[in-house]
């Protein structure tokens, strides 16, 4: 029986662990926190079908309960070394795990919106991120301004921390556009009187049913889409937020005040991802995510023999892409172990 | 604004500011409109802070206004700047203290260009040598004069005679700070606190007891616009941009505006008068304007310098209401005195703005 | 002497579109009577095929934009340039009946000029 | 002439033009875009098109003269472009080729060269109190009339070394220093540029029936300095 250690207990890690244990391998899943599931636990509904995130939680929960793999929580990897075709991983609590293969599934981190100072996050009361909104939606509480009023005008800002040299991130985080569309629909359902405006550069509705959801947002929910990137936010004396962009299709500057502003924050390589790159000597791409050996036909392999990648440690990914990617990682690892 | 912000986010812009031994380069606009500010700056540096600062007779304009209004080529201004550096080098200094914000931006831009395009630096060396026979070193440290006051704001606070507090109510005075565009918008890392929440002035105001107003058009340009002011036909641009700022700050009832750029100080002062003439609109209380002060004037007042030695009489908007709030004593009859204490007739007081 | 003459310049009008303060009656009217308009993508397919736009300075895509920004004056200036040929509807990827939108704008301009109170939802 | 190539010779152009994605973040906060019919984003895409005809008409248009050089665009551009810097290079080339006299805003360069240009070379300052005539500057208000009239008294009282040799505010810049400044202008194309601005401007003035004498009092100066409508210029 061959052994595999999977690092990271989010969607990618669990799916890979489950698939590899189904193949009959001896799998250990290592997670740094005390809970399994990763960031998905914070989400309320998933795009594009607005499925409740709890369904995904259940799915992952069943995999963990019924899967034939061990889970080690509160554990991080401190060191890795290779000898005789095996990898030795030393954990922060000084345990050593010997394994035939490693799958890095350390995922992403949400862009820290306070780095875009001009957007006023953590400065102004009514600027929140898409992650904050998701948590508020999940809590079931009424969406209000900090002072407790129902927002009448809401702005949703695309590309926060993505496609932005100033944030150091040139890449597109892929999921924010559709997240914005999804959240604007949810806000409209909760606050039917509110006017909702999305400020975008391109609407990258790349996935199945994304474009349809965008159309639904326009047709059924009266969401206004304005083509122009947010330049700055400031607070009026009444705590409403003055936002400025160019209405690029009109070729004129545009301003408006909103009661609530939602920043669609992008994805950055997670701390765990960066740390694994250092520990295992993995190559990172220009975007800081882990580099696969080939974008087309080696997209779970690395330059290191026996180390594989799964999920958004490779780059920004939606949940369904992550699940597919994790399965393909499992197959890749399985094939490798067969030849060993 | 939340508490978290008021403590400042300056940590990510750790600007280095030299601690002593500066070569001072003066500002065309500041010398013209606020000469008392440069006098006060040198006095504070020498008498209060005990610093060594060299005031050179032979330096000239950096030609920045000409450059930004496109009548001075880039190669020319690089060489003029190289000459200033050469004078600094010859006098044995490595730290530049810049009075003007346009100049400060010019120095930063040129040094940055020389880093990215070393062939431009070579050209500047050759050009300077040919034209003047001089050679130069790039300054080790370039600071705007407001950076230096910022650096020593606590020392000044210790010597303070007045605090930026309303003497009648005990409440902190509400001050608008306006940062010259070329201080940090081009090179955020060269400004204290970066480009978005620049803290060079707000830190002074807060430590001297005042409160900083965060109003929507805080970062908007005063409207100088170089050629947009230099040409009479274009001045609508200039006044309209200042007006946008005043309209935005008005609801916060600021007691004064503090600037680090001499141009901004002058324009935001004068445009209030023109707006009053054109629209019969004033932004201060009781038909008055909002006093606009340089940071040197503010520091001088805090240190107890006589307002008329600082040159507040050169402002179109009268500063007396601000002085009264601070509880500063002044002799009204001394306001319009000339050299050797000679009392002169003052300017005409326009009816539209008291 | 008038102040502007004395100084030789005047305060300029802002060109900024103020999305908060605009007259949205015409927009609501069009939305109510031609529901398809709300799905416009501003792709410019209409402009590319527009009969009038090929002959004169006229951008039919911008009609939709002027409407959405409440710029009735601009609409008044532009709206009669349309020849009502209807080719735009044929190419529109969202199937918008732009011809009807234009007819409604024309009607709406007259309607709201005469001050007819109109209370309809967006 | 390949105008894009010509622009690209200037390091500031290479520094300022990376690749625009038309997001409009610059226009959103541009002080010029707010009050003039101007859009820095459109200007950048026009330049980026590398279309020689388009660039030529841009160089002959008002569009390159609206920018106020505040550089707010540099702070924000997510692609590291600097429209304000591109504008500087467009203006340079427009003046070198004489295209600036084809636009109302461009023609104003004559007046700037006559004022700021002369101040730099004659006084060593961009602005000098003796040259801010209250008659030409009513916006400076009554306080400036008072300062202008009593300048020696006021500047001296405030610690300036007005118009005297030695260090200090508003000191008289020495002949030697002015000569060095002039030598730098001669060596680096500064003198050449001022000459070109004057020559092209006077040509345009004569073609349009003006009789300029090269001072700030002449009819062409007044036309370009004061007027928003140049209907008299061909």
Short mmCIF file of N, CA, C and O in Angstrom, two decimals, chain A residues 24-65:
data_model
loop_
_atom_site.label_atom_id
_atom_site.label_comp_id
_atom_site.label_asym_id
_atom_site.label_seq_id
_atom_site.Cartn_x
_atom_site.Cartn_y
_atom_site.Cartn_z
N UNK A 24 -7.53 3.18 -3.00
CA UNK A 24 -6.92 2.19 -2.12
C UNK A 24 -5.60 2.60 -1.52
O UNK A 24 -4.84 1.78 -1.01
N UNK A 25 -5.30 3.88 -1.58
CA UNK A 25 -4.03 4.32 -1.00
C UNK A 25 -4.21 4.73 0.45
O UNK A 25 -5.32 5.00 0.90
N UNK A 26 -3.07 4.79 1.12
CA UNK A 26 -3.06 5.17 2.53
C UNK A 26 -2.91 6.69 2.60
O UNK A 26 -1.83 7.22 2.34
N UNK A 27 -4.00 7.40 2.93
CA UNK A 27 -4.01 8.85 2.79
C UNK A 27 -4.09 9.54 4.16
O UNK A 27 -4.90 9.15 5.00
N UNK A 28 -3.22 10.54 4.32
CA UNK A 28 -3.32 11.40 5.50
C UNK A 28 -3.58 12.84 5.02
O UNK A 28 -2.87 13.34 4.15
N UNK A 29 -4.61 13.45 5.58
CA UNK A 29 -4.93 14.83 5.24
C UNK A 29 -4.49 15.72 6.41
O UNK A 29 -4.91 15.53 7.54
N UNK A 30 -3.63 16.70 6.10
CA UNK A 30 -3.09 17.57 7.14
C UNK A 30 -3.74 18.95 7.00
O UNK A 30 -3.76 19.53 5.91
N UNK A 31 -4.26 19.46 8.09
CA UNK A 31 -4.94 20.76 8.06
C UNK A 31 -4.40 21.63 9.19
O UNK A 31 -4.28 21.18 10.32
N UNK A 32 -4.11 22.91 8.86
CA UNK A 32 -3.46 23.75 9.87
C UNK A 32 -4.43 24.23 10.95
O UNK A 32 -4.04 24.51 12.07
N UNK A 33 -5.73 24.37 10.59
CA UNK A 33 -6.69 24.88 11.59
C UNK A 33 -7.37 23.70 12.30
O UNK A 33 -7.04 22.54 12.05
N UNK A 34 -8.32 24.07 13.15
CA UNK A 34 -9.00 23.00 13.86
C UNK A 34 -10.30 22.57 13.18
O UNK A 34 -11.10 21.86 13.75
N UNK A 35 -10.52 23.05 11.95
CA UNK A 35 -11.73 22.59 11.26
C UNK A 35 -11.44 22.28 9.79
O UNK A 35 -10.53 22.87 9.20
N UNK A 36 -12.22 21.38 9.27
CA UNK A 36 -12.05 20.93 7.89
C UNK A 36 -13.10 21.63 7.02
O UNK A 36 -14.21 21.88 7.46
N UNK A 37 -12.72 21.96 5.81
CA UNK A 37 -13.69 22.58 4.89
C UNK A 37 -13.17 23.84 4.24
O UNK A 37 -13.60 24.22 3.17
N UNK A 38 -12.25 24.51 4.91
CA UNK A 38 -11.65 25.69 4.31
C UNK A 38 -12.60 26.87 4.24
O UNK A 38 -13.53 26.99 5.05
N UNK A 39 -12.38 27.74 3.26
CA UNK A 39 -13.13 28.99 3.19
C UNK A 39 -14.60 28.80 2.87
O UNK A 39 -15.43 29.67 3.15
N UNK A 40 -14.90 27.66 2.26
CA UNK A 40 -16.29 27.40 1.88
C UNK A 40 -17.24 27.50 3.06
O UNK A 40 -18.41 27.85 2.92
N UNK A 41 -16.72 27.22 4.25
CA UNK A 41 -17.56 27.26 5.44
C UNK A 41 -18.17 28.65 5.66
O UNK A 41 -19.17 28.79 6.34
N UNK A 42 -17.52 29.64 5.09
CA UNK A 42 -18.03 31.01 5.29
C UNK A 42 -19.09 31.38 4.25
O UNK A 42 -19.79 32.36 4.39
N UNK A 43 -19.13 30.63 3.14
CA UNK A 43 -20.02 31.05 2.04
C UNK A 43 -21.47 30.71 2.36
O UNK A 43 -21.78 29.75 3.08
N UNK A 44 -22.34 31.52 1.79
CA UNK A 44 -23.77 31.32 2.00
C UNK A 44 -24.39 30.55 0.83
O UNK A 44 -24.95 29.48 1.01
N UNK A 45 -24.26 31.11 -0.35
CA UNK A 45 -24.77 30.43 -1.55
C UNK A 45 -23.70 30.41 -2.62
O UNK A 45 -22.85 31.30 -2.67
N UNK A 46 -23.77 29.43 -3.49
CA UNK A 46 -22.76 29.27 -4.52
C UNK A 46 -23.30 29.72 -5.88
O UNK A 46 -24.49 29.56 -6.16
N UNK A 47 -22.41 30.29 -6.68
CA UNK A 47 -22.81 30.61 -8.06
C UNK A 47 -22.60 29.37 -8.92
O UNK A 47 -21.81 28.52 -8.53
N UNK A 48 -23.20 29.24 -10.06
CA UNK A 48 -24.19 30.17 -10.61
C UNK A 48 -25.63 29.74 -10.29
O UNK A 48 -26.57 30.42 -10.68
N UNK A 49 -25.77 28.62 -9.59
CA UNK A 49 -27.14 28.12 -9.39
C UNK A 49 -27.72 28.50 -8.04
O UNK A 49 -28.82 28.07 -7.70
N UNK A 50 -26.98 29.30 -7.28
CA UNK A 50 -27.42 29.73 -5.96
C UNK A 50 -27.71 28.56 -5.02
O UNK A 50 -28.57 28.63 -4.15
N UNK A 51 -26.99 27.50 -5.24
CA UNK A 51 -27.11 26.35 -4.33
C UNK A 51 -26.60 26.77 -2.96
O UNK A 51 -25.62 27.51 -2.85
N UNK A 52 -27.28 26.28 -1.92
CA UNK A 52 -26.84 26.62 -0.58
C UNK A 52 -25.46 26.01 -0.34
O UNK A 52 -25.23 24.83 -0.64
N UNK A 53 -24.56 26.79 0.21
CA UNK A 53 -23.21 26.29 0.46
C UNK A 53 -23.24 25.16 1.49
O UNK A 53 -22.31 24.34 1.54
N UNK A 54 -24.30 25.09 2.27
CA UNK A 54 -24.36 24.01 3.26
C UNK A 54 -24.45 22.65 2.58
O UNK A 54 -24.02 21.64 3.13
N UNK A 55 -24.99 22.63 1.37
CA UNK A 55 -25.03 21.35 0.64
C UNK A 55 -23.62 20.87 0.33
O UNK A 55 -23.32 19.69 0.41
N UNK A 56 -22.78 21.83 -0.04
CA UNK A 56 -21.39 21.47 -0.30
C UNK A 56 -20.70 21.06 1.00
O UNK A 56 -19.93 20.09 1.02
N UNK A 57 -21.03 21.76 2.06
CA UNK A 57 -20.48 21.41 3.37
C UNK A 57 -20.84 19.97 3.72
O UNK A 57 -19.99 19.20 4.16
N UNK A 58 -22.11 19.63 3.51
CA UNK A 58 -22.56 18.26 3.79
C UNK A 58 -21.79 17.25 2.96
O UNK A 58 -21.35 16.22 3.45
N UNK A 59 -21.65 17.61 1.69
CA UNK A 59 -20.94 16.73 0.76
C UNK A 59 -19.52 16.46 1.27
O UNK A 59 -19.06 15.32 1.33
N UNK A 60 -18.86 17.53 1.69
CA UNK A 60 -17.48 17.39 2.17
C UNK A 60 -17.44 16.64 3.50
O UNK A 60 -16.55 15.83 3.75
N UNK A 61 -18.45 16.92 4.30
CA UNK A 61 -18.54 16.29 5.61
C UNK A 61 -18.67 14.78 5.47
O UNK A 61 -17.99 14.00 6.15
N UNK A 62 -19.53 14.36 4.56
CA UNK A 62 -19.73 12.93 4.33
C UNK A 62 -18.43 12.30 3.85
O UNK A 62 -18.01 11.25 4.31
N UNK A 63 -17.75 13.01 2.92
CA UNK A 63 -16.47 12.50 2.42
C UNK A 63 -15.49 12.28 3.57
O UNK A 63 -14.77 11.29 3.60
N UNK A 64 -15.48 13.22 4.49
CA UNK A 64 -14.53 13.12 5.60
C UNK A 64 -14.93 12.01 6.57
O UNK A 64 -14.09 11.29 7.08
N UNK A 65 -16.23 11.91 6.81
CA UNK A 65 -16.68 10.90 7.77
C UNK A 65 -16.56 9.49 7.19
O UNK A 65 -16.15 8.56 7.84
#
